[in-house]
């Protein structure tokens, strides 16, 4: 049995709440995208990861305050999402591809984002 002090318990509880909130936001993103486009976006997790590494990048390279880095991160991820939607998803829609093909294309987007981040930042956790 674990022997946790009060401060350990509070820290564990706060960490669990923050992790749960992140998973809830990702799940909400899945639901919103599916409800609007009827596409399962399998790149959703990679966009969350991209936001995390871009936030670290903005903070370490610029030294700007947290809220400015947060705004830059949100703007950067939105820009990447718009580019992928414009030149990826919309191409499939205009060609009349099935929803299955469109959903499957998001796996390709997921792999591309993952590989680009892996090449740029390496294997080590940040």
PDB file of C-alpha atoms in Angstrom:
ATOM      1  CA  UNK A   1       0.000   0.000   0.000  1.00  0.00           C
ATOM      2  CA  UNK A   2       1.249   3.462  -0.824  1.00  0.00           C
ATOM      3  CA  UNK A   3       2.025   5.757   2.052  1.00  0.00           C
ATOM      4  CA  UNK A   4       1.234   9.201   0.630  1.00  0.00           C
ATOM      5  CA  UNK A   5       1.421  12.389   2.610  1.00  0.00           C
ATOM      6  CA  UNK A   6      -1.121  15.145   2.126  1.00  0.00           C
ATOM      7  CA  UNK A   7       1.105  17.155  -0.232  1.00  0.00           C
ATOM      8  CA  UNK A   8       1.773  14.046  -2.358  1.00  0.00           C
ATOM      9  CA  UNK A   9      -1.940  13.339  -2.529  1.00  0.00           C
ATOM     10  CA  UNK A  10      -2.765  16.913  -3.558  1.00  0.00           C
ATOM     11  CA  UNK A  11      -0.060  16.859  -6.231  1.00  0.00           C
ATOM     12  CA  UNK A  12      -1.270  13.501  -7.572  1.00  0.00           C
ATOM     13  CA  UNK A  13      -4.875  14.696  -7.569  1.00  0.00           C
ATOM     14  CA  UNK A  14      -4.003  17.946  -9.405  1.00  0.00           C
ATOM     15  CA  UNK A  15      -1.933  16.050 -11.957  1.00  0.00           C
ATOM     16  CA  UNK A  16      -4.796  13.613 -12.572  1.00  0.00           C
ATOM     17  CA  UNK A  17      -7.237  16.485 -13.060  1.00  0.00           C
ATOM     18  CA  UNK A  18      -4.983  18.222 -15.579  1.00  0.00           C
ATOM     19  CA  UNK A  19      -4.378  14.992 -17.530  1.00  0.00           C
ATOM     20  CA  UNK A  20      -8.115  14.293 -17.567  1.00  0.00           C
ATOM     21  CA  UNK A  21      -8.825  17.810 -18.821  1.00  0.00           C
ATOM     22  CA  UNK A  22      -6.381  17.334 -21.708  1.00  0.00           C
ATOM     23  CA  UNK A  23      -8.037  14.048 -22.706  1.00  0.00           C
ATOM     24  CA  UNK A  24     -11.473  15.665 -22.447  1.00  0.00           C
ATOM     25  CA  UNK A  25     -10.455  18.501 -24.786  1.00  0.00           C
ATOM     26  CA  UNK A  26      -9.023  16.025 -27.310  1.00  0.00           C
ATOM     27  CA  UNK A  27     -12.238  13.978 -27.127  1.00  0.00           C
ATOM     28  CA  UNK A  28     -14.279  17.132 -27.600  1.00  0.00           C
ATOM     29  CA  UNK A  29     -12.199  17.918 -30.684  1.00  0.00           C
ATOM     30  CA  UNK A  30     -12.924  14.442 -32.093  1.00  0.00           C
ATOM     31  CA  UNK A  31     -16.636  14.952 -31.505  1.00  0.00           C
ATOM     32  CA  UNK A  32     -16.800  18.444 -33.028  1.00  0.00           C
ATOM     33  CA  UNK A  33     -14.922  17.397 -36.165  1.00  0.00           C
ATOM     34  CA  UNK A  34     -17.039  14.275 -36.583  1.00  0.00           C
ATOM     35  CA  UNK A  35     -20.319  16.139 -36.033  1.00  0.00           C
ATOM     36  CA  UNK A  36     -19.466  18.852 -38.575  1.00  0.00           C
ATOM     37  CA  UNK A  37     -17.704  16.840 -41.306  1.00  0.00           C
ATOM     38  CA  UNK A  38     -18.657  13.213 -40.521  1.00  0.00           C
ATOM     39  CA  UNK A  39     -14.940  12.403 -40.731  1.00  0.00           C
ATOM     40  CA  UNK A  40     -12.856  10.716 -38.068  1.00  0.00           C
ATOM     41  CA  UNK A  41      -9.765  12.903 -37.833  1.00  0.00           C
ATOM     42  CA  UNK A  42      -7.006  10.555 -36.728  1.00  0.00           C
ATOM     43  CA  UNK A  43      -4.493  13.446 -36.721  1.00  0.00           C
ATOM     44  CA  UNK A  44      -6.166  15.055 -33.702  1.00  0.00           C
ATOM     45  CA  UNK A  45      -3.592  13.712 -31.255  1.00  0.00           C
ATOM     46  CA  UNK A  46      -0.725  14.931 -33.407  1.00  0.00           C
ATOM     47  CA  UNK A  47      -2.175  18.442 -33.387  1.00  0.00           C
ATOM     48  CA  UNK A  48      -2.139  18.325 -29.572  1.00  0.00           C
ATOM     49  CA  UNK A  49       1.481  17.134 -29.656  1.00  0.00           C
ATOM     50  CA  UNK A  50       2.342  19.831 -32.207  1.00  0.00           C
ATOM     51  CA  UNK A  51       0.890  22.469 -29.908  1.00  0.00           C
ATOM     52  CA  UNK A  52       3.039  21.203 -27.047  1.00  0.00           C
ATOM     53  CA  UNK A  53       6.315  21.229 -28.949  1.00  0.00           C
ATOM     54  CA  UNK A  54       5.560  24.599 -30.538  1.00  0.00           C
ATOM     55  CA  UNK A  55       4.858  26.082 -27.108  1.00  0.00           C
ATOM     56  CA  UNK A  56       8.234  24.840 -25.870  1.00  0.00           C
ATOM     57  CA  UNK A  57       9.877  26.207 -29.005  1.00  0.00           C
ATOM     58  CA  UNK A  58       8.311  29.653 -28.664  1.00  0.00           C
ATOM     59  CA  UNK A  59       9.266  29.846 -24.993  1.00  0.00           C
ATOM     60  CA  UNK A  60      12.873  28.716 -25.407  1.00  0.00           C
ATOM     61  CA  UNK A  61      13.657  30.664 -28.580  1.00  0.00           C
ATOM     62  CA  UNK A  62      11.931  33.945 -27.825  1.00  0.00           C
ATOM     63  CA  UNK A  63      11.858  34.268 -24.049  1.00  0.00           C
ATOM     64  CA  UNK A  64       8.495  36.037 -24.353  1.00  0.00           C
ATOM     65  CA  UNK A  65       5.869  35.876 -21.578  1.00  0.00           C
ATOM     66  CA  UNK A  66       3.715  32.768 -21.281  1.00  0.00           C
ATOM     67  CA  UNK A  67       0.506  34.309 -22.654  1.00  0.00           C
ATOM     68  CA  UNK A  68       2.279  35.698 -25.721  1.00  0.00           C
ATOM     69  CA  UNK A  69       3.824  32.280 -26.392  1.00  0.00           C
ATOM     70  CA  UNK A  70       0.414  30.690 -25.919  1.00  0.00           C
ATOM     71  CA  UNK A  71      -1.139  33.046 -28.478  1.00  0.00           C
ATOM     72  CA  UNK A  72       1.701  32.354 -30.923  1.00  0.00           C
ATOM     73  CA  UNK A  73       1.260  28.605 -30.405  1.00  0.00           C
ATOM     74  CA  UNK A  74      -2.488  28.729 -31.015  1.00  0.00           C
ATOM     75  CA  UNK A  75      -1.963  30.853 -34.138  1.00  0.00           C
ATOM     76  CA  UNK A  76       0.725  28.462 -35.419  1.00  0.00           C
ATOM     77  CA  UNK A  77      -1.378  25.329 -34.920  1.00  0.00           C
ATOM     78  CA  UNK A  78      -4.417  27.021 -36.493  1.00  0.00           C
ATOM     79  CA  UNK A  79      -2.267  27.963 -39.485  1.00  0.00           C
ATOM     80  CA  UNK A  80      -1.024  24.369 -39.874  1.00  0.00           C
ATOM     81  CA  UNK A  81      -4.608  23.099 -39.567  1.00  0.00           C
ATOM     82  CA  UNK A  82      -5.870  25.537 -42.204  1.00  0.00           C
ATOM     83  CA  UNK A  83      -3.091  24.594 -44.622  1.00  0.00           C
ATOM     84  CA  UNK A  84      -3.830  20.885 -44.166  1.00  0.00           C
ATOM     85  CA  UNK A  85      -7.565  21.481 -44.582  1.00  0.00           C
ATOM     86  CA  UNK A  86      -7.099  23.600 -47.691  1.00  0.00           C
ATOM     87  CA  UNK A  87      -4.559  21.428 -49.499  1.00  0.00           C
ATOM     88  CA  UNK A  88      -5.445  18.044 -48.016  1.00  0.00           C
ATOM     89  CA  UNK A  89      -9.039  17.538 -46.969  1.00  0.00           C
ATOM     90  CA  UNK A  90     -10.603  19.903 -49.488  1.00  0.00           C
ATOM     91  CA  UNK A  91      -8.873  18.111 -52.385  1.00  0.00           C
ATOM     92  CA  UNK A  92     -10.582  14.869 -51.393  1.00  0.00           C
ATOM     93  CA  UNK A  93     -13.942  16.592 -50.991  1.00  0.00           C
ATOM     94  CA  UNK A  94     -13.700  18.275 -54.404  1.00  0.00           C
ATOM     95  CA  UNK A  95     -12.860  14.965 -56.065  1.00  0.00           C
ATOM     96  CA  UNK A  96     -15.886  13.306 -54.475  1.00  0.00           C
ATOM     97  CA  UNK A  97     -13.944  10.835 -52.333  1.00  0.00           C
ATOM     98  CA  UNK A  98     -15.904   8.747 -49.878  1.00  0.00           C
ATOM     99  CA  UNK A  99     -15.934   9.608 -46.189  1.00  0.00           C
ATOM    100  CA  UNK A 100     -13.870   6.497 -45.545  1.00  0.00           C
ATOM    101  CA  UNK A 101     -11.114   7.749 -47.867  1.00  0.00           C
ATOM    102  CA  UNK A 102     -11.239  11.201 -46.310  1.00  0.00           C
ATOM    103  CA  UNK A 103     -10.966   9.723 -42.818  1.00  0.00           C
ATOM    104  CA  UNK A 104      -8.149   7.458 -43.929  1.00  0.00           C
ATOM    105  CA  UNK A 105      -6.257  10.447 -45.358  1.00  0.00           C
ATOM    106  CA  UNK A 106      -6.088  11.898 -41.851  1.00  0.00           C
ATOM    107  CA  UNK A 107      -3.907   8.914 -40.890  1.00  0.00           C
ATOM    108  CA  UNK A 108      -1.446  10.096 -43.543  1.00  0.00           C
ATOM    109  CA  UNK A 109      -1.575  13.619 -42.135  1.00  0.00           C
ATOM    110  CA  UNK A 110      -0.962  12.149 -38.688  1.00  0.00           C
ATOM    111  CA  UNK A 111       2.141  10.314 -39.897  1.00  0.00           C
ATOM    112  CA  UNK A 112       3.463  13.399 -41.685  1.00  0.00           C
ATOM    113  CA  UNK A 113       3.119  15.610 -38.596  1.00  0.00           C
ATOM    114  CA  UNK A 114       4.654  12.930 -36.391  1.00  0.00           C
ATOM    115  CA  UNK A 115       7.653  12.442 -38.710  1.00  0.00           C
ATOM    116  CA  UNK A 116       8.278  16.178 -39.117  1.00  0.00           C
ATOM    117  CA  UNK A 117       8.260  16.687 -35.349  1.00  0.00           C
ATOM    118  CA  UNK A 118      10.469  13.630 -34.860  1.00  0.00           C
ATOM    119  CA  UNK A 119      13.045  14.938 -37.343  1.00  0.00           C
ATOM    120  CA  UNK A 120      12.904  18.488 -35.923  1.00  0.00           C
ATOM    121  CA  UNK A 121      12.995  17.633 -32.199  1.00  0.00           C
ATOM    122  CA  UNK A 122      14.411  14.121 -31.948  1.00  0.00           C
ATOM    123  CA  UNK A 123      13.323  11.128 -29.896  1.00  0.00           C
ATOM    124  CA  UNK A 124      13.881  12.559 -26.426  1.00  0.00           C
ATOM    125  CA  UNK A 125      10.814  13.754 -24.485  1.00  0.00           C
ATOM    126  CA  UNK A 126      10.553  17.489 -23.939  1.00  0.00           C
TER     127      UNK A 126
END
